[in-house]
Amino acid sequence: MKIAVLPGDGIGTEIVAEAVKVLDALDLNLEMESALVGGAAFDAHGHPLPESTLKLAKESDAILFGAVGDWKYDKLDRPLRPEQAILGLRKALGLFANFRPAICYEQLVNASSLKPELVAGLDILIIRELTGDIYFGQPRGKRTAVDGHFPGAEEAFDTMRYSKPEIERIARVAFEAARKRNKKVTSVDKANVLETFQFWKDVVTEVHKDYPDVELQHMYVDNAAMQLVKAPKSFDVIVTGNMFGDILSDEASMLTGSIGMLPSASLNDKKQGLYEPSHGSAPDIAGKGVANPLATILSAAMMLRFSLNQEEAANRIETAVKKVLAQGLRTPDIFSEGTTKVSTREMGDAVVKALG
Ligand code: IPM
Ligand code: MG
């Protein structure tokens, strides 16, 4: 079992180090190899996703990813910006299915900006299509407008598009996932305005015929954004396109109190996957030892479960995380009165100890 370890930028190196520590403690005979990615790779090799890093990722069973990005790279040409590393990996490895669970841990109910009764027990799963939509649709670019409101003016454009097989395969992923949970899928679209998402809705409805045991609900994205803060527990699995999924998954993460707790998995059809925390590189707190490593540690658990077939080891990590929370240990992002503030490293050590 080979794992590519790509810490990236900002807090990426600190949090990935803790996840690696936890993986090492499991004694699973994992082969881990590290490489640079994002801004760190640009500084060293002049490209955010060097050939050598891409090669390592391709030949690994799974990728443990930290985070990429820093304001200091914002002025670079788009193809050289750190974010292109993650987009490039998604595309090159065909990681079309992005799982973003939003779970509200019992001990963190009061960390949410919503009333405790709205989020207590929350457990929803956002499944975001990750290699299509307006993120990757061609053509895109800048040109002189020939029509529209201002012919002759400079304009920029992107293309929103989805093919039938792209929608079918992500719909199947969602229905299969729902079967193992509460058997309800909410497909989020904008069918009232967009051709792409009328098609999305039609295709999801067709695929649903193969899953009569799962309930399917359609919801417009604006309403979904509202329902997520009004009655988040009414959702089970949410499936949606790349851009709506980007937005809704950030919204959902905040229901749980801290984005520092949320793992994610991006899988291709061979179960090869990239595992990363749902949060970003947070350059403002990098190097201070205050970042929460739990999202990355929980991402490592997802990696063991989905790509490496190590369900038991995955459960051990998740149980250990619940244990350290029950012990009252908190990094600053989830700290509250009466709990014990710990550093990034202390949190990692505590999880290792709690593995038992
Ligand atoms: C995410 C991030 C990325 C995205 C960025 C960094 C390209 O926001 O994973 O949600 O938009 O997909
Ligand atoms: Mg995002």
Coordinates of C-alpha atoms and ligand atoms in Angstrom, one line a residue:
M1 CA 0.0 0.0 0.0
K2 CA 1.7 3.1 -1.2
I3 CA 0.7 6.6 -0.1
A4 CA 1.9 9.9 -1.6
V5 CA 2.2 12.4 1.1
L6 CA 1.8 16.0 -0.2
P7 CA 1.7 18.5 2.6
G8 CA 1.7 21.6 0.4
D9 CA 1.7 25.1 1.9
G10 CA 0.8 27.1 5.0
I11 CA -0.5 24.9 7.8
G12 CA -0.4 21.9 5.4
T13 CA 3.0 20.7 6.6
E14 CA 2.1 20.8 10.3
I15 CA -1.2 19.0 10.0
V16 CA 0.0 16.4 7.6
A17 CA 2.9 15.6 10.0
E18 CA 0.4 14.8 12.7
A19 CA -1.7 12.5 10.4
V20 CA 1.5 10.7 9.3
K21 CA 2.4 10.2 13.0
V22 CA -1.0 8.6 13.6
L23 CA -0.7 6.4 10.5
D24 CA 2.8 5.3 11.6
A25 CA 1.4 4.4 15.0
L26 CA -1.0 1.9 13.4
D27 CA 1.8 -0.4 12.2
L28 CA 0.1 -1.2 8.9
N29 CA 3.2 -1.5 6.8
L30 CA 2.3 1.6 4.7
E31 CA 4.9 2.9 2.3
M32 CA 4.8 6.7 2.5
E33 CA 6.6 9.0 0.1
S34 CA 6.5 12.8 0.4
A35 CA 6.7 15.4 -2.4
L36 CA 6.3 19.1 -2.8
V37 CA 3.0 20.6 -4.2
G38 CA 1.5 24.0 -4.5
G39 CA 3.4 27.2 -3.7
A40 CA 6.2 25.1 -2.1
A41 CA 6.7 23.2 -5.4
F42 CA 6.5 26.4 -7.4
D43 CA 9.3 27.9 -5.2
A44 CA 11.5 24.8 -5.6
H45 CA 10.7 23.7 -9.2
G46 CA 8.8 26.6 -10.8
H47 CA 5.6 24.7 -11.1
P48 CA 2.8 23.9 -8.5
L49 CA 2.4 20.4 -9.8
P50 CA 5.8 19.2 -10.9
E51 CA 6.0 16.1 -13.2
S52 CA 7.7 14.1 -10.3
T53 CA 4.9 14.9 -7.9
L54 CA 2.2 14.0 -10.5
K55 CA 4.1 10.7 -11.2
L56 CA 4.3 9.8 -7.5
A57 CA 0.5 10.5 -7.1
K58 CA -0.4 8.4 -10.1
E59 CA 1.5 5.4 -9.0
S60 CA 0.2 5.5 -5.4
D61 CA -2.9 3.9 -4.0
A62 CA -3.8 7.1 -2.2
I63 CA -2.7 10.6 -1.7
L64 CA -2.7 12.3 1.7
F65 CA -2.9 16.0 0.9
G66 CA -2.5 19.0 3.2
A67 CA -3.5 22.3 1.6
V68 CA -2.2 24.7 -1.0
G69 CA -2.2 28.5 -1.5
D70 CA -0.8 31.7 -0.1
W71 CA -1.6 35.3 -1.0
K72 CA 2.0 35.8 -2.1
Y73 CA 1.2 33.7 -5.2
D74 CA -2.0 35.6 -6.2
K75 CA -0.2 37.6 -8.8
L76 CA 1.2 34.7 -10.7
D77 CA -0.4 33.6 -14.0
R78 CA -3.3 31.3 -13.3
P79 CA -1.5 28.1 -14.5
L80 CA 1.3 28.7 -12.0
R81 CA -0.9 29.4 -9.0
P82 CA -0.9 26.8 -6.1
E83 CA -4.6 26.0 -6.6
Q84 CA -3.8 24.6 -10.0
A85 CA -2.0 21.7 -8.2
I86 CA -5.2 20.4 -6.7
L87 CA -7.2 21.0 -9.8
G88 CA -4.5 19.3 -11.9
L89 CA -4.5 16.2 -9.6
R90 CA -8.3 16.0 -9.7
K91 CA -8.2 16.1 -13.5
A92 CA -5.1 13.9 -14.1
L93 CA -6.4 11.1 -11.8
G94 CA -10.0 11.5 -12.7
L95 CA -11.1 12.1 -9.1
F96 CA -14.7 12.8 -9.9
A97 CA -16.4 11.9 -6.7
N98 CA -15.8 14.2 -3.8
F99 CA -17.1 13.2 -0.3
R100 CA -17.5 15.9 2.2
P101 CA -19.2 14.8 5.4
A102 CA -20.4 17.4 7.8
I103 CA -20.7 15.8 11.2
C104 CA -21.4 17.7 14.4
Y105 CA -19.5 16.1 17.2
E106 CA -21.5 16.0 20.5
Q107 CA -18.7 17.9 22.4
L108 CA -18.7 20.7 19.8
V109 CA -22.4 21.4 19.6
N110 CA -21.8 24.8 21.2
A111 CA -19.1 25.8 18.7
S112 CA -21.6 26.0 15.9
S113 CA -23.0 29.4 14.9
L114 CA -26.5 27.8 14.8
K115 CA -28.6 27.0 17.9
P116 CA -27.4 23.7 19.5
E117 CA -30.8 22.0 18.8
L118 CA -30.5 22.6 15.1
V119 CA -27.1 20.9 14.8
A120 CA -26.9 18.3 17.6
G121 CA -26.5 14.9 16.0
L122 CA -26.0 16.4 12.5
D123 CA -24.6 13.9 10.0
I124 CA -24.9 14.9 6.4
L125 CA -22.7 13.9 3.4
I126 CA -22.2 16.2 0.5
I127 CA -21.1 14.5 -2.7
R128 CA -19.7 17.0 -5.1
E129 CA -18.9 16.2 -8.7
L130 CA -15.3 17.2 -9.0
T131 CA -14.0 17.1 -12.6
G132 CA -16.7 18.7 -14.7
D133 CA -19.0 21.8 -14.7
I134 CA -17.9 25.3 -15.1
Y135 CA -14.6 24.5 -13.3
F136 CA -13.2 22.6 -16.3
G137 CA -15.7 23.4 -19.2
Q138 CA -14.1 24.7 -22.4
P139 CA -14.1 27.1 -24.0
R140 CA -13.2 29.8 -21.5
G141 CA -11.1 32.9 -21.6
K142 CA -11.2 36.6 -22.5
R143 CA -12.3 38.2 -25.7
T144 CA -14.1 41.1 -27.3
A145 CA -17.8 40.8 -27.0
V146 CA -19.7 40.5 -30.3
D147 CA -23.1 40.6 -28.8
G148 CA -24.7 41.0 -25.3
H149 CA -25.3 44.3 -23.6
F150 CA -22.0 45.8 -24.6
P151 CA -20.8 44.6 -28.0
G152 CA -17.2 45.6 -28.6
A153 CA -16.4 45.6 -24.9
E154 CA -13.8 43.3 -23.3
E155 CA -15.4 40.3 -21.7
A156 CA -14.5 37.1 -19.9
F157 CA -16.4 33.8 -20.1
D158 CA -16.5 30.2 -18.8
T159 CA -18.5 27.2 -19.9
M160 CA -20.9 25.3 -17.7
R161 CA -21.4 21.8 -19.1
Y162 CA -22.1 18.2 -18.1
S163 CA -22.3 15.1 -20.2
K164 CA -24.8 12.3 -19.4
P165 CA -22.1 9.8 -18.3
E166 CA -20.6 12.3 -15.9
I167 CA -24.0 12.9 -14.2
E168 CA -24.9 9.2 -14.2
R169 CA -21.7 8.1 -12.4
I170 CA -21.9 10.7 -9.7
A171 CA -25.6 10.0 -9.2
R172 CA -24.8 6.3 -8.7
V173 CA -22.1 7.2 -6.2
A174 CA -24.7 9.2 -4.3
F175 CA -27.4 6.5 -4.3
E176 CA -25.0 3.8 -3.3
A177 CA -23.7 6.0 -0.4
A178 CA -27.3 6.8 0.7
R179 CA -28.1 3.1 0.8
K180 CA -25.5 2.7 3.5
R181 CA -27.0 5.7 5.5
N182 CA -30.5 7.0 5.8
K183 CA -31.5 6.3 2.2
K184 CA -32.3 9.8 1.1
V185 CA -30.6 11.8 -1.7
T186 CA -31.2 15.5 -2.3
S187 CA -30.0 16.4 -5.8
V188 CA -29.2 20.1 -5.9
D189 CA -29.6 22.0 -9.2
K190 CA -30.7 25.2 -10.8
A191 CA -33.0 23.6 -13.3
N192 CA -35.3 26.6 -13.3
V193 CA -32.7 28.7 -15.1
L194 CA -29.9 26.6 -16.5
E195 CA -29.9 24.0 -19.3
T196 CA -27.0 22.1 -17.7
F197 CA -28.9 21.6 -14.5
Q198 CA -32.3 20.7 -16.1
F199 CA -30.3 18.0 -17.8
W200 CA -28.7 17.1 -14.5
K201 CA -32.1 16.8 -12.9
D202 CA -33.4 14.6 -15.7
V203 CA -30.4 12.3 -15.7
V204 CA -30.5 11.9 -11.9
T205 CA -34.2 11.1 -12.1
E206 CA -33.5 8.4 -14.6
V207 CA -30.6 6.8 -12.6
H208 CA -32.9 6.8 -9.6
K209 CA -35.1 4.1 -11.2
D210 CA -32.3 1.7 -10.3
Y211 CA -32.5 2.7 -6.6
P212 CA -36.2 2.5 -5.7
D213 CA -35.2 1.9 -2.0
V214 CA -33.6 5.3 -1.8
E215 CA -35.8 8.5 -1.6
L216 CA -34.9 11.2 -4.1
Q217 CA -35.6 14.9 -3.6
H218 CA -34.7 17.7 -6.0
M219 CA -33.9 21.1 -4.7
Y220 CA -32.8 24.4 -6.3
V221 CA -29.4 25.5 -5.0
D222 CA -30.7 28.8 -3.6
N223 CA -33.2 27.0 -1.5
A224 CA -30.7 24.4 -0.5
A225 CA -28.4 27.1 0.8
M226 CA -31.3 28.3 2.9
Q227 CA -32.5 24.9 4.1
L228 CA -28.9 24.1 5.2
V229 CA -29.1 26.8 7.9
K230 CA -32.8 26.5 8.5
A231 CA -33.1 22.7 9.0
P232 CA -29.8 21.0 8.3
K233 CA -30.8 17.7 9.8
S234 CA -33.4 17.3 7.1
F235 CA -30.6 16.2 4.7
D236 CA -28.9 12.9 4.4
V237 CA -26.9 12.8 1.2
I238 CA -26.6 15.9 -1.0
V239 CA -25.4 15.4 -4.5
T240 CA -24.5 18.3 -6.8
G241 CA -22.2 19.8 -9.4
N242 CA -18.7 21.1 -9.0
M243 CA -19.5 24.7 -8.3
F244 CA -22.6 24.4 -6.2
G245 CA -20.8 21.7 -4.2
D246 CA -17.9 24.0 -3.6
I247 CA -20.1 26.6 -2.1
L248 CA -22.6 24.4 -0.2
S249 CA -19.8 22.3 1.3
D250 CA -18.2 25.4 2.9
E251 CA -21.6 26.4 4.2
A252 CA -22.3 22.9 5.6
S253 CA -18.8 22.8 7.3
M254 CA -19.7 25.8 9.4
L255 CA -22.8 24.1 10.8
T256 CA -20.4 21.7 12.7
G257 CA -18.6 24.5 14.5
S258 CA -15.2 24.2 12.9
I259 CA -14.0 23.6 9.5
G260 CA -10.9 22.3 11.3
M261 CA -12.8 19.1 12.0
L262 CA -13.9 18.1 8.5
P263 CA -12.1 15.5 6.3
S264 CA -12.8 14.9 2.6
A265 CA -12.1 12.2 0.0
S266 CA -11.9 12.5 -3.7
L267 CA -12.2 9.2 -5.6
N268 CA -11.9 7.9 -9.1
D269 CA -13.5 4.8 -10.5
K270 CA -10.5 2.6 -9.4
K271 CA -11.0 3.7 -5.7
Q272 CA -7.7 5.6 -5.9
G273 CA -8.2 8.7 -3.9
L274 CA -7.0 12.0 -2.7
Y275 CA -7.6 12.7 1.0
E276 CA -7.5 16.2 2.4
P277 CA -9.0 18.4 5.1
S278 CA -11.9 20.5 3.9
H279 CA -10.1 23.6 5.0
G280 CA -7.4 25.6 3.3
S281 CA -3.8 26.5 3.9
A282 CA -4.5 29.3 6.4
P283 CA -1.2 31.1 5.9
D284 CA -2.1 33.6 8.7
I285 CA -1.6 30.9 11.3
A286 CA 1.0 28.8 9.6
G287 CA 4.0 27.8 11.7
K288 CA 2.4 28.8 15.0
G289 CA 1.4 25.3 16.2
V290 CA -2.2 26.3 16.5
A291 CA -3.8 24.6 13.5
N292 CA -6.3 21.8 14.2
P293 CA -4.8 18.5 12.8
L294 CA -8.1 16.6 13.3
A295 CA -9.5 17.1 9.8
T296 CA -6.3 15.7 8.3
I297 CA -6.2 12.9 10.8
L298 CA -9.8 12.0 10.0
S299 CA -9.0 12.3 6.2
A300 CA -6.3 9.6 6.9
A301 CA -9.1 7.5 8.4
M302 CA -11.2 7.9 5.2
M303 CA -8.1 7.0 3.2
L304 CA -7.7 3.7 5.1
R305 CA -11.4 2.9 4.6
F306 CA -12.0 3.9 1.0
S307 CA -8.7 3.3 -0.8
L308 CA -6.7 0.8 1.4
N309 CA -9.5 -1.5 2.6
Q310 CA -8.5 -1.0 6.3
E311 CA -11.9 -0.5 7.9
E312 CA -10.7 -1.5 11.3
A313 CA -7.8 0.9 11.4
A314 CA -10.1 3.7 10.1
N315 CA -12.5 3.0 13.0
R316 CA -9.6 3.1 15.5
I317 CA -8.6 6.6 14.4
E318 CA -12.2 7.9 14.5
T319 CA -12.7 6.4 18.0
A320 CA -9.5 7.9 19.1
V321 CA -10.5 11.4 17.9
K322 CA -13.8 11.1 19.8
K323 CA -11.8 10.1 22.8
V324 CA -9.5 13.2 22.8
L325 CA -12.5 15.4 22.3
A326 CA -14.2 13.7 25.3
Q327 CA -11.0 14.3 27.3
G328 CA -11.6 18.0 26.7
L329 CA -8.6 18.6 24.5
R330 CA -9.1 21.5 22.0
T331 CA -7.0 23.4 19.5
P332 CA -7.8 27.1 19.6
D333 CA -10.4 26.9 16.8
I334 CA -12.6 24.7 18.9
F335 CA -11.6 25.9 22.3
S336 CA -14.2 27.0 24.8
E337 CA -14.3 27.6 28.5
G338 CA -13.7 24.6 30.7
T339 CA -11.7 22.7 28.0
T340 CA -7.9 22.3 27.7
K341 CA -6.1 24.2 24.9
V342 CA -3.5 22.2 23.1
S343 CA -1.1 22.8 20.2
T344 CA -1.2 21.0 16.8
R345 CA 1.5 18.6 18.0
E346 CA -0.1 17.9 21.4
M347 CA -3.4 17.1 19.6
G348 CA -1.6 14.6 17.3
D349 CA 0.2 13.0 20.2
A350 CA -3.1 12.7 22.1
V351 CA -4.7 10.9 19.2
V352 CA -1.8 8.5 19.0
K353 CA -2.1 7.8 22.7
A354 CA -5.9 7.3 22.4
L355 CA -5.4 4.7 19.7
G356 CA -5.0 2.2 22.5
Ligands
IPM1 C1 -12.1 23.3 -2.5 C2 -11.3 24.5 -2.9 C3 -10.9 24.4 -4.3 C4 -12.1 24.4 -5.2 C5 -9.9 25.5 -4.8 C6 -8.7 25.6 -3.8 C7 -9.5 25.3 -6.2 O1 -12.1 25.7 -2.6 O2 -11.6 22.2 -2.6 O3 -13.3 23.4 -2.2 O4 -12.7 25.4 -5.5 O5 -12.5 23.3 -5.5
MG2 MG -14.0 25.3 -1.8

